[in-house]
Amino acid sequence: MAKKTSAASKGYRKNVKKKPFLTKKEIIALIVIVAVIVLAVVLFNVLYNPYISAKDVQSNDIITFASASTKDKYVRLGSVTDLDGYTRESSISTESPVGSNSYTPVDESSPMTYFSVSGAVVSPASMIDYMYSYYNPFADSISDVIETEVDGHTAYICSFTMSDYVEEEAAEDGEASTTDETVETETPAADETAEAEAPATDDAAEEEAEPEPNTFYQNISMYIAADDSHSIGVNAYHKGSDDSYYLSDDEIEAYMLNLAQVIVFPEK
């Protein structure tokens, strides 16, 4: 009698169908999600372009370079409006996108001669550090840094004062010129020549000492964070014959915050 062979001994195996990692329905859903993300990225880059072309620049824009190493791409950090009591003049144009808007007070008794608003390719903290390094060698005084906010943006303020002696402008040629009659003078006597060549006395040396300053300057700078690598600068400046117009440290913050109201930040 023939030996009965089992199915297992004949090499038959039961094939168990493995379940796929993702079902067909899940794969379709994943494809849809990826497509939506790709479309969102494309639309973001098309509709939101951080760069601005020179031809699109407006005179009231706050414009600066996109980066310190990029001189052909610009970014708009915001815009400016007019301010009561001031006349505004812009140096920004399609030919020169990087410029400033300057404001001159109508009232000549204003403590500041003018102030300007412009953009910078650097953070406000770095810009303040640079200003300190620049003015420190020759400034009469440097204020402490004031940290404040402008419309929710961090801002830093500092003030510098300087003084100098500035010679008055030379008289007109007709007044300053020497006449022929003056030129044709007699030759001085020997005694007069000796006196003229005598060494200067202490009184004369004192007269030749450096004169007292007659021109005084105050510069107040505020730098406001526009983003991680750009800032908006508001710089107020005055030059006068004395220091009576200097704003005190207590007055500076309120004054600069009032000027900063001309800035319109982009909507978030």
Backbone as CSV, one residue per row, in Angstrom:
resi,resn,N_x,N_y,N_z,CA_x,CA_y,CA_z,C_x,C_y,C_z
1,MET,0.848,-1.175,0.000,0.000,0.000,0.000,0.888,1.231,0.000
2,ALA,0.563,2.110,-0.920,1.403,3.317,-1.076,1.260,4.223,0.121
3,LYS,2.411,4.849,0.462,2.435,5.753,1.622,1.776,7.075,1.239
4,LYS,0.898,7.536,2.102,0.161,8.764,1.845,1.050,9.948,2.199
5,THR,1.180,10.867,1.258,2.049,12.036,1.466,1.191,13.227,1.836
6,SER,1.627,13.931,2.879,0.855,15.111,3.327,1.128,16.292,2.394
7,ALA,0.233,17.252,2.473,0.391,18.461,1.640,1.644,19.217,2.022
8,ALA,2.009,19.163,3.320,3.191,19.905,3.777,4.444,19.309,3.190
9,SER,4.447,17.941,3.059,5.643,17.299,2.533,5.792,17.533,1.049
10,LYS,4.726,17.878,0.358,4.802,18.167,-1.076,5.262,19.591,-1.370
11,GLY,5.509,20.333,-0.354,6.019,21.696,-0.557,4.929,22.739,-0.634
12,TYR,3.722,22.396,-0.337,2.651,23.394,-0.379,2.712,24.276,0.875
13,ARG,2.609,25.544,0.674,2.598,26.475,1.804,1.389,27.399,1.686
14,LYS,0.921,27.828,2.804,-0.201,28.751,2.817,0.352,30.175,2.696
15,ASN,0.029,30.855,1.637,0.500,32.232,1.420,-0.397,33.225,2.156
16,VAL,0.249,34.006,3.078,-0.493,35.028,3.828,-0.211,36.379,3.189
17,LYS,-1.203,37.033,2.685,-1.058,38.329,2.012,-0.799,39.418,3.051
18,LYS,0.390,40.112,2.901,0.751,41.160,3.867,-0.080,42.416,3.621
19,LYS,-0.435,43.071,4.719,-1.214,44.314,4.646,-0.278,45.458,4.276
20,PRO,-0.596,46.258,3.262,0.287,47.368,2.868,0.430,48.392,3.996
21,PHE,1.579,49.142,3.980,1.851,50.144,5.016,0.771,51.229,5.010
22,LEU,0.378,51.653,3.813,-0.703,52.621,3.671,-1.757,52.061,2.742
23,THR,-2.965,52.305,3.072,-4.053,51.857,2.206,-4.135,52.793,1.002
24,LYS,-4.842,52.349,0.005,-5.000,53.167,-1.194,-5.641,54.502,-0.858
25,LYS,-6.576,54.472,0.059,-7.261,55.691,0.468,-6.300,56.646,1.169
26,GLU,-5.419,56.080,2.011,-4.455,56.904,2.744,-3.404,57.486,1.800
27,ILE,-2.997,56.723,0.801,-2.015,57.214,-0.182,-2.587,58.388,-0.954
28,ILE,-3.838,58.283,-1.359,-4.484,59.383,-2.092,-4.562,60.634,-1.217
29,ALA,-4.905,60.431,0.057,-5.006,61.577,0.981,-3.640,62.251,1.163
30,LEU,-2.571,61.438,1.237,-1.227,61.972,1.404,-0.813,62.773,0.179
31,ILE,-1.132,62.271,-0.999,-0.804,62.975,-2.234,-1.504,64.328,-2.277
32,VAL,-2.738,64.347,-1.854,-3.504,65.599,-1.840,-2.861,66.606,-0.883
33,ILE,-2.457,66.131,0.308,-1.828,67.018,1.299,-0.528,67.606,0.766
34,VAL,0.305,66.772,0.146,1.575,67.247,-0.416,1.312,68.269,-1.514
35,ALA,0.312,68.020,-2.347,-0.009,68.950,-3.432,-0.456,70.305,-2.879
36,VAL,-1.227,70.264,-1.802,-1.696,71.512,-1.185,-0.516,72.315,-0.616
37,ILE,0.419,71.599,0.026,1.600,72.272,0.591,2.437,72.906,-0.510
38,VAL,2.682,72.154,-1.587,3.463,72.685,-2.711,2.780,73.912,-3.309
39,LEU,1.472,73.844,-3.470,0.731,74.972,-4.033,0.823,76.195,-3.111
40,ALA,0.753,75.958,-1.804,0.840,77.064,-0.840,2.206,77.747,-0.911
41,VAL,3.258,76.938,-1.033,4.615,77.505,-1.140,4.742,78.334,-2.414
42,VAL,4.227,77.814,-3.516,4.300,78.537,-4.794,3.534,79.852,-4.705
43,LEU,2.323,79.819,-4.171,1.513,81.032,-4.051,2.165,82.041,-3.112
44,PHE,2.773,81.552,-2.042,3.437,82.456,-1.089,4.557,83.225,-1.774
45,ASN,5.344,82.518,-2.589,6.462,83.176,-3.264,5.997,84.091,-4.388
46,VAL,4.828,83.775,-4.967,4.310,84.614,-6.043,3.621,85.853,-5.480
47,LEU,2.760,85.628,-4.485,1.980,86.726,-3.931,2.752,87.530,-2.897
48,TYR,3.633,86.903,-2.139,4.418,87.618,-1.142,5.886,87.585,-1.542
49,ASN,6.311,88.627,-2.201,7.707,88.761,-2.595,8.320,89.865,-1.736
50,PRO,9.276,89.524,-0.855,9.834,90.543,0.038,10.626,91.611,-0.689
51,TYR,11.023,91.362,-1.928,11.812,92.319,-2.680,10.903,93.276,-3.441
52,ILE,11.432,94.460,-3.684,10.683,95.458,-4.437,11.555,95.953,-5.575
53,SER,10.945,96.126,-6.726,11.673,96.625,-7.883,11.802,98.144,-7.785
54,ALA,12.884,98.676,-8.307,13.114,100.120,-8.257,11.979,100.899,-8.916
55,LYS,11.394,100.321,-9.958,10.322,101.020,-10.682,9.046,101.136,-9.862
56,ASP,8.944,100.338,-8.787,7.747,100.365,-7.950,7.908,101.231,-6.698
57,VAL,9.053,101.855,-6.550,9.332,102.658,-5.359,8.505,103.935,-5.355
58,GLN,7.927,104.262,-4.194,7.177,105.500,-4.009,7.989,106.457,-3.137
59,SER,7.738,107.743,-3.274,8.536,108.742,-2.567,8.385,108.669,-1.046
60,ASN,7.292,108.097,-0.572,7.100,108.002,0.881,7.455,106.624,1.438
61,ASP,8.090,105.782,0.626,8.510,104.454,1.085,9.753,104.556,1.966
62,ILE,9.874,103.599,2.885,11.116,103.425,3.638,11.819,102.235,3.005
63,ILE,12.846,102.507,2.232,13.496,101.499,1.398,14.942,101.308,1.834
64,THR,15.402,100.062,1.743,16.825,99.798,1.932,17.190,98.556,1.131
65,PHE,18.467,98.207,1.126,18.912,97.029,0.392,18.417,95.761,1.072
66,ALA,18.185,94.724,0.267,17.714,93.459,0.813,18.733,92.855,1.765
67,SER,20.016,93.013,1.447,21.080,92.530,2.321,22.303,93.401,2.107
68,ALA,23.255,93.266,3.004,24.470,94.084,2.917,25.269,93.759,1.663
69,SER,25.130,92.537,1.157,25.897,92.117,-0.018,25.095,92.200,-1.312
70,THR,23.821,92.611,-1.229,22.962,92.690,-2.401,22.604,94.138,-2.673
71,LYS,23.103,94.674,-3.774,22.865,96.074,-4.087,21.860,96.270,-5.223
72,ASP,21.252,95.195,-5.706,20.287,95.346,-6.784,18.891,94.874,-6.384
73,LYS,18.724,94.532,-5.110,17.407,94.142,-4.594,17.092,95.000,-3.373
74,TYR,15.850,95.428,-3.292,15.449,96.320,-2.215,14.268,95.738,-1.448
75,VAL,14.110,96.206,-0.219,12.952,95.810,0.585,12.260,97.071,1.088
76,ARG,10.946,97.002,1.177,10.161,98.107,1.723,9.884,97.792,3.190
77,LEU,10.410,98.602,4.071,10.241,98.370,5.511,8.990,99.039,6.050
78,GLY,8.410,99.902,5.268,7.227,100.639,5.686,7.096,101.885,4.843
79,SER,6.375,102.857,5.331,6.209,104.124,4.631,6.072,105.239,5.657
80,VAL,6.057,106.472,5.187,5.934,107.612,6.095,4.755,108.479,5.685
81,THR,4.256,109.240,6.646,3.186,110.197,6.391,3.696,111.590,6.749
82,ASP,2.900,112.585,6.465,3.254,113.957,6.843,3.023,114.145,8.341
83,LEU,3.633,115.191,8.891,3.497,115.501,10.307,3.176,116.984,10.448
84,ASP,2.128,117.279,11.224,1.726,118.672,11.420,2.895,119.499,11.960
85,GLY,3.083,120.667,11.379,4.159,121.551,11.823,5.473,121.323,11.117
86,TYR,5.496,120.393,10.155,6.732,120.084,9.430,6.442,120.019,7.929
87,THR,7.443,120.360,7.144,7.364,120.137,5.704,8.252,118.945,5.370
88,ARG,7.763,118.078,4.496,8.489,116.842,4.168,9.093,116.927,2.778
89,GLU,10.313,116.443,2.658,10.995,116.384,1.369,11.634,115.013,1.225
90,SER,11.416,114.357,0.086,11.929,113.000,-0.123,13.063,112.977,-1.133
91,SER,14.074,112.171,-0.839,15.172,111.953,-1.789,15.058,110.576,-2.426
92,ILE,13.914,109.918,-2.232,13.694,108.573,-2.769,13.025,108.672,-4.136
93,SER,13.561,107.953,-5.102,12.996,107.947,-6.445,13.336,106.623,-7.113
94,THR,12.798,106.408,-8.293,13.098,105.173,-9.021,14.564,105.119,-9.423
95,GLU,15.189,106.300,-9.595,16.614,106.334,-9.937,17.480,106.090,-8.703
96,SER,17.007,106.525,-7.536,17.762,106.362,-6.297,16.819,105.840,-5.209
97,PRO,16.533,104.523,-5.229,15.558,103.961,-4.293,15.951,104.099,-2.822
98,VAL,17.245,104.022,-2.530,17.692,104.091,-1.141,17.969,105.546,-0.794
99,GLY,17.097,106.136,-0.026,17.238,107.532,0.362,16.521,107.766,1.676
100,SER,16.025,108.972,1.872,15.355,109.292,3.130,14.272,110.330,2.900
101,ASN,13.398,110.450,3.886,12.420,111.522,3.925,12.833,112.473,5.038
102,SER,13.014,113.745,4.708,13.456,114.735,5.682,12.312,115.666,6.041
103,TYR,12.233,116.017,7.319,11.176,116.883,7.832,11.804,118.136,8.446
104,THR,11.350,119.285,7.986,11.845,120.564,8.510,10.726,121.264,9.262
105,PRO,10.958,121.665,10.506,9.891,122.318,11.277,9.560,123.697,10.717
106,VAL,8.282,124.019,10.711,7.846,125.346,10.266,8.246,126.398,11.291
107,ASP,8.170,126.026,12.563,8.541,126.933,13.653,10.059,126.957,13.802
108,GLU,10.665,128.107,13.578,12.113,128.217,13.639,12.662,128.061,15.056
109,SER,11.795,128.146,16.055,12.249,127.974,17.439,12.271,126.513,17.870
110,SER,11.983,125.606,16.937,12.001,124.177,17.250,13.391,123.770,17.743
111,PRO,13.470,122.860,18.732,14.776,122.435,19.237,15.619,121.699,18.198
112,MET,14.994,121.194,17.152,15.731,120.475,16.124,15.584,121.173,14.777
113,THR,16.675,121.224,14.025,16.658,121.850,12.713,15.869,121.006,11.720
114,TYR,16.030,119.697,11.810,15.268,118.785,10.955,15.408,117.374,11.510
115,PHE,14.567,116.457,11.011,14.771,115.038,11.292,14.494,114.266,10.016
116,SER,15.070,113.075,9.925,14.918,112.260,8.729,14.557,110.826,9.102
117,VAL,13.928,110.125,8.151,13.543,108.723,8.330,14.112,107.927,7.165
118,SER,14.810,106.839,7.469,15.415,106.021,6.417,15.542,104.581,6.894
119,GLY,15.874,103.687,5.981,16.057,102.277,6.315,17.526,101.914,6.404
120,ALA,17.818,100.825,7.121,19.206,100.373,7.271,19.265,98.857,7.232
121,VAL,20.353,98.323,6.636,20.530,96.871,6.527,21.313,96.376,7.741
122,VAL,20.777,96.572,8.920,21.435,96.135,10.150,20.411,96.213,11.281
123,SER,20.627,95.424,12.307,19.706,95.433,13.449,19.861,96.742,14.219
124,PRO,18.829,97.173,14.945,18.936,98.439,15.686,20.025,98.424,16.750
125,ALA,20.211,97.309,17.436,21.248,97.226,18.466,22.632,97.405,17.849
126,SER,22.866,96.782,16.699,24.161,96.909,16.018,24.374,98.337,15.533
127,MET,23.298,98.963,15.087,23.412,100.336,14.595,23.763,101.286,15.727
128,ILE,23.186,101.105,16.893,23.506,101.939,18.053,24.965,101.745,18.451
129,ASP,25.438,100.506,18.434,26.851,100.236,18.752,27.766,100.970,17.780
130,TYR,27.385,100.975,16.508,28.200,101.669,15.501,28.222,103.165,15.775
131,MET,27.069,103.737,16.113,27.004,105.176,16.381,27.883,105.548,17.566
132,TYR,27.889,104.715,18.596,28.741,104.971,19.752,30.211,104.966,19.347
133,SER,30.598,103.991,18.556,31.992,103.898,18.127,32.385,105.089,17.268
134,TYR,31.437,105.560,16.462,31.723,106.670,15.550,31.888,107.985,16.301
135,TYR,30.978,108.284,17.221,30.978,109.579,17.904,31.910,109.635,19.113
136,ASN,32.224,108.508,19.707,32.961,108.503,20.967,34.275,109.297,20.944
137,PRO,35.071,109.257,19.868,36.360,109.970,19.898,36.241,111.489,20.015
138,PHE,35.146,112.084,19.543,35.100,113.551,19.525,33.820,114.153,20.107
139,ALA,32.901,113.345,20.612,31.665,113.884,21.178,31.915,114.517,22.541
140,ASP,31.221,115.614,22.832,31.296,116.233,24.157,30.565,115.380,25.182
141,SER,29.439,114.810,24.761,28.661,113.960,25.666,27.916,112.907,24.860
142,ILE,27.712,111.754,25.477,26.948,110.667,24.872,25.958,110.182,25.921
143,SER,24.693,110.175,25.577,23.674,109.772,26.547,23.653,108.261,26.728
144,ASP,22.987,107.821,27.781,22.736,106.394,27.944,21.740,105.948,26.878
145,VAL,21.782,104.665,26.542,20.841,104.135,25.557,19.473,103.953,26.211
146,ILE,18.456,104.450,25.536,17.075,104.299,25.998,16.417,103.202,25.173
147,GLU,15.894,102.179,25.813,15.162,101.123,25.105,13.673,101.372,25.256
148,THR,12.967,101.377,24.141,11.542,101.658,24.169,10.860,100.866,23.056
149,GLU,9.621,101.199,22.745,8.886,100.520,21.680,8.161,101.525,20.808
150,VAL,8.072,101.194,19.519,7.298,101.987,18.573,6.342,101.037,17.864
151,ASP,5.061,101.149,18.177,4.039,100.296,17.559,4.384,98.811,17.702
152,GLY,4.875,98.424,18.890,5.217,97.032,19.152,6.572,96.606,18.667
153,HIS,7.347,97.503,18.074,8.690,97.193,17.574,9.736,97.753,18.545
154,THR,10.700,96.928,18.901,11.762,97.368,19.811,12.563,98.510,19.186
155,ALA,12.877,99.510,20.008,13.619,100.666,19.507,14.659,101.102,20.531
156,TYR,15.754,101.674,20.027,16.824,102.188,20.879,17.101,103.638,20.507
157,ILE,17.327,104.462,21.531,17.568,105.890,21.323,18.863,106.294,22.015
158,CYS,19.652,107.141,21.364,20.830,107.720,22.013,21.059,109.118,21.466
159,SER,21.769,109.940,22.249,22.007,111.324,21.877,23.489,111.655,21.974
160,PHE,23.969,112.518,21.063,25.363,112.939,21.044,25.424,114.456,20.919
161,THR,26.294,115.084,21.686,26.497,116.523,21.540,27.960,116.793,21.215
162,MET,28.184,117.838,20.414,29.531,118.229,20.012,29.596,119.743,19.929
163,SER,30.792,120.294,20.032,30.967,121.734,19.888,32.267,122.001,19.134
164,ASP,32.319,123.163,18.492,33.493,123.483,17.681,33.557,124.991,17.477
165,TYR,34.765,125.471,17.169,34.909,126.875,16.797,34.939,126.944,15.281
166,VAL,34.012,127.700,14.712,33.932,127.845,13.261,34.188,129.302,12.924
167,GLU,35.209,129.547,12.106,35.528,130.915,11.725,34.415,131.496,10.869
168,GLU,34.184,132.798,11.059,33.181,133.467,10.250,33.652,133.529,8.816
169,GLU,32.689,133.573,7.913,33.046,133.619,6.495,33.834,134.877,6.195
170,ALA,34.799,134.747,5.284,35.645,135.894,4.916,34.799,136.995,4.308
171,ALA,35.227,138.216,4.518,34.501,139.358,3.958,34.546,139.298,2.444
172,GLU,33.642,140.051,1.821,33.594,140.072,0.363,34.904,140.626,-0.179
173,ASP,35.202,140.243,-1.400,36.484,140.631,-2.000,36.713,142.138,-1.947
174,GLY,35.668,142.910,-2.224,35.817,144.351,-2.246,36.196,144.908,-0.893
175,GLU,35.694,144.255,0.191,35.977,144.739,1.522,37.312,144.223,2.027
176,ALA,37.688,143.044,1.595,38.898,142.418,2.117,40.147,142.840,1.360
177,SER,40.007,143.322,0.144,41.188,143.641,-0.666,41.901,144.876,-0.142
178,THR,43.203,144.925,-0.389,44.032,146.057,0.051,44.152,147.062,-1.081
179,THR,43.958,148.341,-0.778,44.026,149.365,-1.819,45.479,149.671,-2.167
180,ASP,45.675,150.333,-3.329,47.024,150.710,-3.745,47.657,151.669,-2.743
181,GLU,46.820,152.503,-2.169,47.325,153.486,-1.225,47.917,152.812,-0.005
182,THR,47.284,151.706,0.408,47.783,150.974,1.565,49.076,150.250,1.230
183,VAL,49.180,149.743,0.028,50.376,149.006,-0.374,51.588,149.918,-0.402
184,GLU,51.409,151.147,-0.887,52.522,152.070,-1.032,52.832,152.771,0.295
185,THR,53.189,152.015,1.285,53.555,152.563,2.590,55.057,152.669,2.687
186,GLU,55.520,153.460,3.648,56.952,153.649,3.834,57.579,152.420,4.465
187,THR,58.857,152.216,4.206,59.593,151.113,4.822,59.715,151.372,6.311
188,PRO,59.379,150.393,7.176,59.430,150.637,8.609,60.846,150.915,9.080
189,ALA,60.953,151.710,10.134,62.257,152.033,10.716,62.854,150.792,11.340
190,ALA,64.160,150.849,11.600,64.877,149.700,12.163,64.301,149.309,13.510
191,ASP,63.958,150.300,14.346,63.410,150.002,15.672,62.075,149.276,15.564
192,GLU,61.247,149.683,14.605,59.943,149.050,14.412,60.106,147.613,13.936
193,THR,61.119,147.394,13.055,61.365,146.040,12.554,61.791,145.127,13.678
194,ALA,62.653,145.608,14.543,63.125,144.793,15.667,61.981,144.440,16.591
195,GLU,61.087,145.402,16.797,59.945,145.164,17.687,59.011,144.114,17.093
196,ALA,58.839,144.185,15.780,57.941,143.230,15.121,58.496,141.819,15.182
197,GLU,59.855,141.678,15.189,60.466,140.352,15.183,60.695,139.808,16.581
198,ALA,60.350,140.563,17.599,60.551,140.109,18.971,59.643,138.922,19.260
199,PRO,60.082,137.979,20.106,59.264,136.811,20.424,57.956,137.216,21.085
200,ALA,56.931,136.430,20.882,55.606,136.725,21.436,55.625,136.624,22.944
201,THR,54.908,137.523,23.587,54.795,137.495,25.045,53.770,136.466,25.460
202,ASP,53.650,136.238,26.771,52.660,135.289,27.275,51.254,135.734,26.902
203,ASP,51.004,137.054,26.931,49.671,137.547,26.575,49.346,137.213,25.133
204,ALA,50.359,137.376,24.260,50.124,137.064,22.849,49.875,135.577,22.669
205,ALA,50.596,134.753,23.420,50.411,133.300,23.320,49.006,132.914,23.734
206,GLU,48.495,133.591,24.772,47.140,133.296,25.224,46.118,133.657,24.153
207,GLU,46.401,134.792,23.443,45.482,135.205,22.398,45.464,134.202,21.255
208,GLU,46.605,133.531,21.043,46.683,132.558,19.956,46.145,131.192,20.350
209,ALA,45.773,131.021,21.593,45.217,129.742,22.033,43.896,129.474,21.317
210,GLU,43.502,128.220,21.314,42.277,127.833,20.611,41.076,128.575,21.195
211,PRO,40.294,129.228,20.353,39.158,130.010,20.846,38.044,129.119,21.389
212,GLU,37.171,129.733,22.146,36.028,129.009,22.708,35.074,128.591,21.590
213,PRO,34.419,127.436,21.744,33.471,126.990,20.716,32.363,128.017,20.494
214,ASN,31.961,128.151,19.249,30.851,129.040,18.928,29.765,128.333,18.123
215,THR,29.939,127.034,17.893,28.958,126.238,17.156,28.709,124.940,17.917
216,PHE,27.440,124.647,18.170,27.071,123.496,18.991,26.110,122.598,18.219
217,TYR,26.315,121.291,18.369,25.519,120.315,17.631,24.890,119.308,18.599
218,GLN,23.671,118.904,18.293,23.071,117.769,18.996,22.442,116.854,17.957
219,ASN,22.785,115.585,18.047,22.229,114.575,17.150,21.559,113.498,17.997
220,ILE,20.291,113.239,17.712,19.549,112.199,18.436,19.156,111.125,17.431
221,SER,19.528,109.894,17.709,19.255,108.783,16.793,18.373,107.745,17.457
222,MET,17.372,107.295,16.719,16.509,106.203,17.173,16.458,105.164,16.063
223,TYR,16.728,103.917,16.433,16.670,102.820,15.468,15.641,101.798,15.922
224,ILE,14.717,101.483,15.008,13.561,100.638,15.311,13.681,99.337,14.532
225,ALA,13.434,98.220,15.198,13.524,96.915,14.545,12.403,96.765,13.522
226,ALA,12.777,96.551,12.252,11.792,96.288,11.208,11.613,94.785,11.029
227,ASP,12.728,94.049,11.056,12.732,92.587,11.059,14.068,92.163,11.661
228,ASP,14.434,90.906,11.470,15.658,90.400,12.109,16.929,91.073,11.611
229,SER,16.931,91.579,10.396,18.172,92.107,9.829,18.048,93.526,9.270
230,HIS,16.922,94.196,9.521,16.738,95.558,9.032,16.172,96.439,10.144
231,SER,16.474,97.719,10.049,15.940,98.667,11.025,15.544,99.960,10.333
232,ILE,14.700,100.724,11.012,14.286,102.035,10.522,14.919,103.087,11.418
233,GLY,15.621,104.023,10.822,16.307,105.058,11.588,15.562,106.377,11.555
234,VAL,15.413,106.991,12.720,14.869,108.346,12.831,15.971,109.194,13.453
235,ASN,16.499,110.139,12.697,17.632,110.940,13.164,17.253,112.413,13.198
236,ALA,17.334,113.003,14.398,17.036,114.423,14.577,18.345,115.176,14.796
237,TYR,18.443,116.374,14.206,19.721,117.092,14.207,19.488,118.582,14.396
238,HIS,20.422,119.224,15.129,20.367,120.679,15.274,21.769,121.246,15.381
239,LYS,21.944,122.441,14.816,23.194,123.193,14.936,22.854,124.614,15.340
240,GLY,23.531,125.117,16.359,23.256,126.467,16.818,24.469,127.124,17.429
241,SER,24.296,128.384,17.847,25.411,129.158,18.388,25.625,128.939,19.882
242,ASP,24.745,128.188,20.521,24.934,127.851,21.937,24.221,126.533,22.217
243,ASP,24.322,126.073,23.466,23.730,124.771,23.791,22.397,124.898,24.522
244,SER,21.766,126.058,24.442,20.510,126.260,25.163,19.370,125.423,24.593
245,TYR,19.467,125.024,23.348,18.395,124.258,22.709,18.528,122.753,22.965
246,TYR,19.630,122.301,23.573,19.817,120.862,23.791,18.624,120.273,24.549
247,LEU,18.130,119.154,24.047,17.093,118.426,24.775,17.760,117.618,25.886
248,SER,17.135,117.582,27.049,17.666,116.798,28.160,17.334,115.326,27.955
249,ASP,17.987,114.459,28.731,17.721,113.023,28.622,16.257,112.713,28.909
250,ASP,15.634,113.470,29.804,14.226,113.230,30.147,13.291,113.628,29.010
251,GLU,13.724,114.549,28.161,12.878,115.036,27.071,13.055,114.233,25.790
252,ILE,14.184,113.580,25.662,14.544,112.939,24.390,13.561,111.853,23.970
253,GLU,13.227,110.937,24.878,12.360,109.818,24.499,11.002,110.306,24.006
254,ALA,10.370,111.205,24.760,9.048,111.701,24.365,9.120,112.418,23.017
255,TYR,10.181,113.171,22.806,10.335,113.916,21.553,10.469,112.955,20.377
256,MET,11.312,111.936,20.513,11.546,111.015,19.408,10.334,110.130,19.128
257,LEU,9.616,109.740,20.171,8.407,108.945,19.954,7.347,109.754,19.220
258,ASN,7.324,111.052,19.453,6.397,111.907,18.729,6.756,111.949,17.247
259,LEU,8.051,112.019,16.935,8.476,112.033,15.539,8.189,110.692,14.853
260,ALA,8.316,109.616,15.620,8.176,108.273,15.036,6.747,107.970,14.587
261,GLN,5.797,108.821,14.947,4.418,108.566,14.540,4.234,108.720,13.028
262,VAL,5.226,109.244,12.336,5.122,109.353,10.876,5.303,107.996,10.211
263,ILE,5.820,107.002,10.955,6.117,105.684,10.364,4.854,104.825,10.312
264,VAL,4.624,104.230,9.156,3.518,103.282,8.974,4.147,101.918,8.672
265,PHE,4.007,100.975,9.599,4.583,99.637,9.407,3.654,98.795,8.530
266,PRO,4.216,97.829,7.785,3.378,96.935,6.985,2.428,96.129,7.859
267,GLU,1.270,95.828,7.343,0.316,95.018,8.093,0.837,93.601,8.237
268,LYS,0.660,93.036,9.427,1.151,91.677,9.683,0.127,90.648,9.220
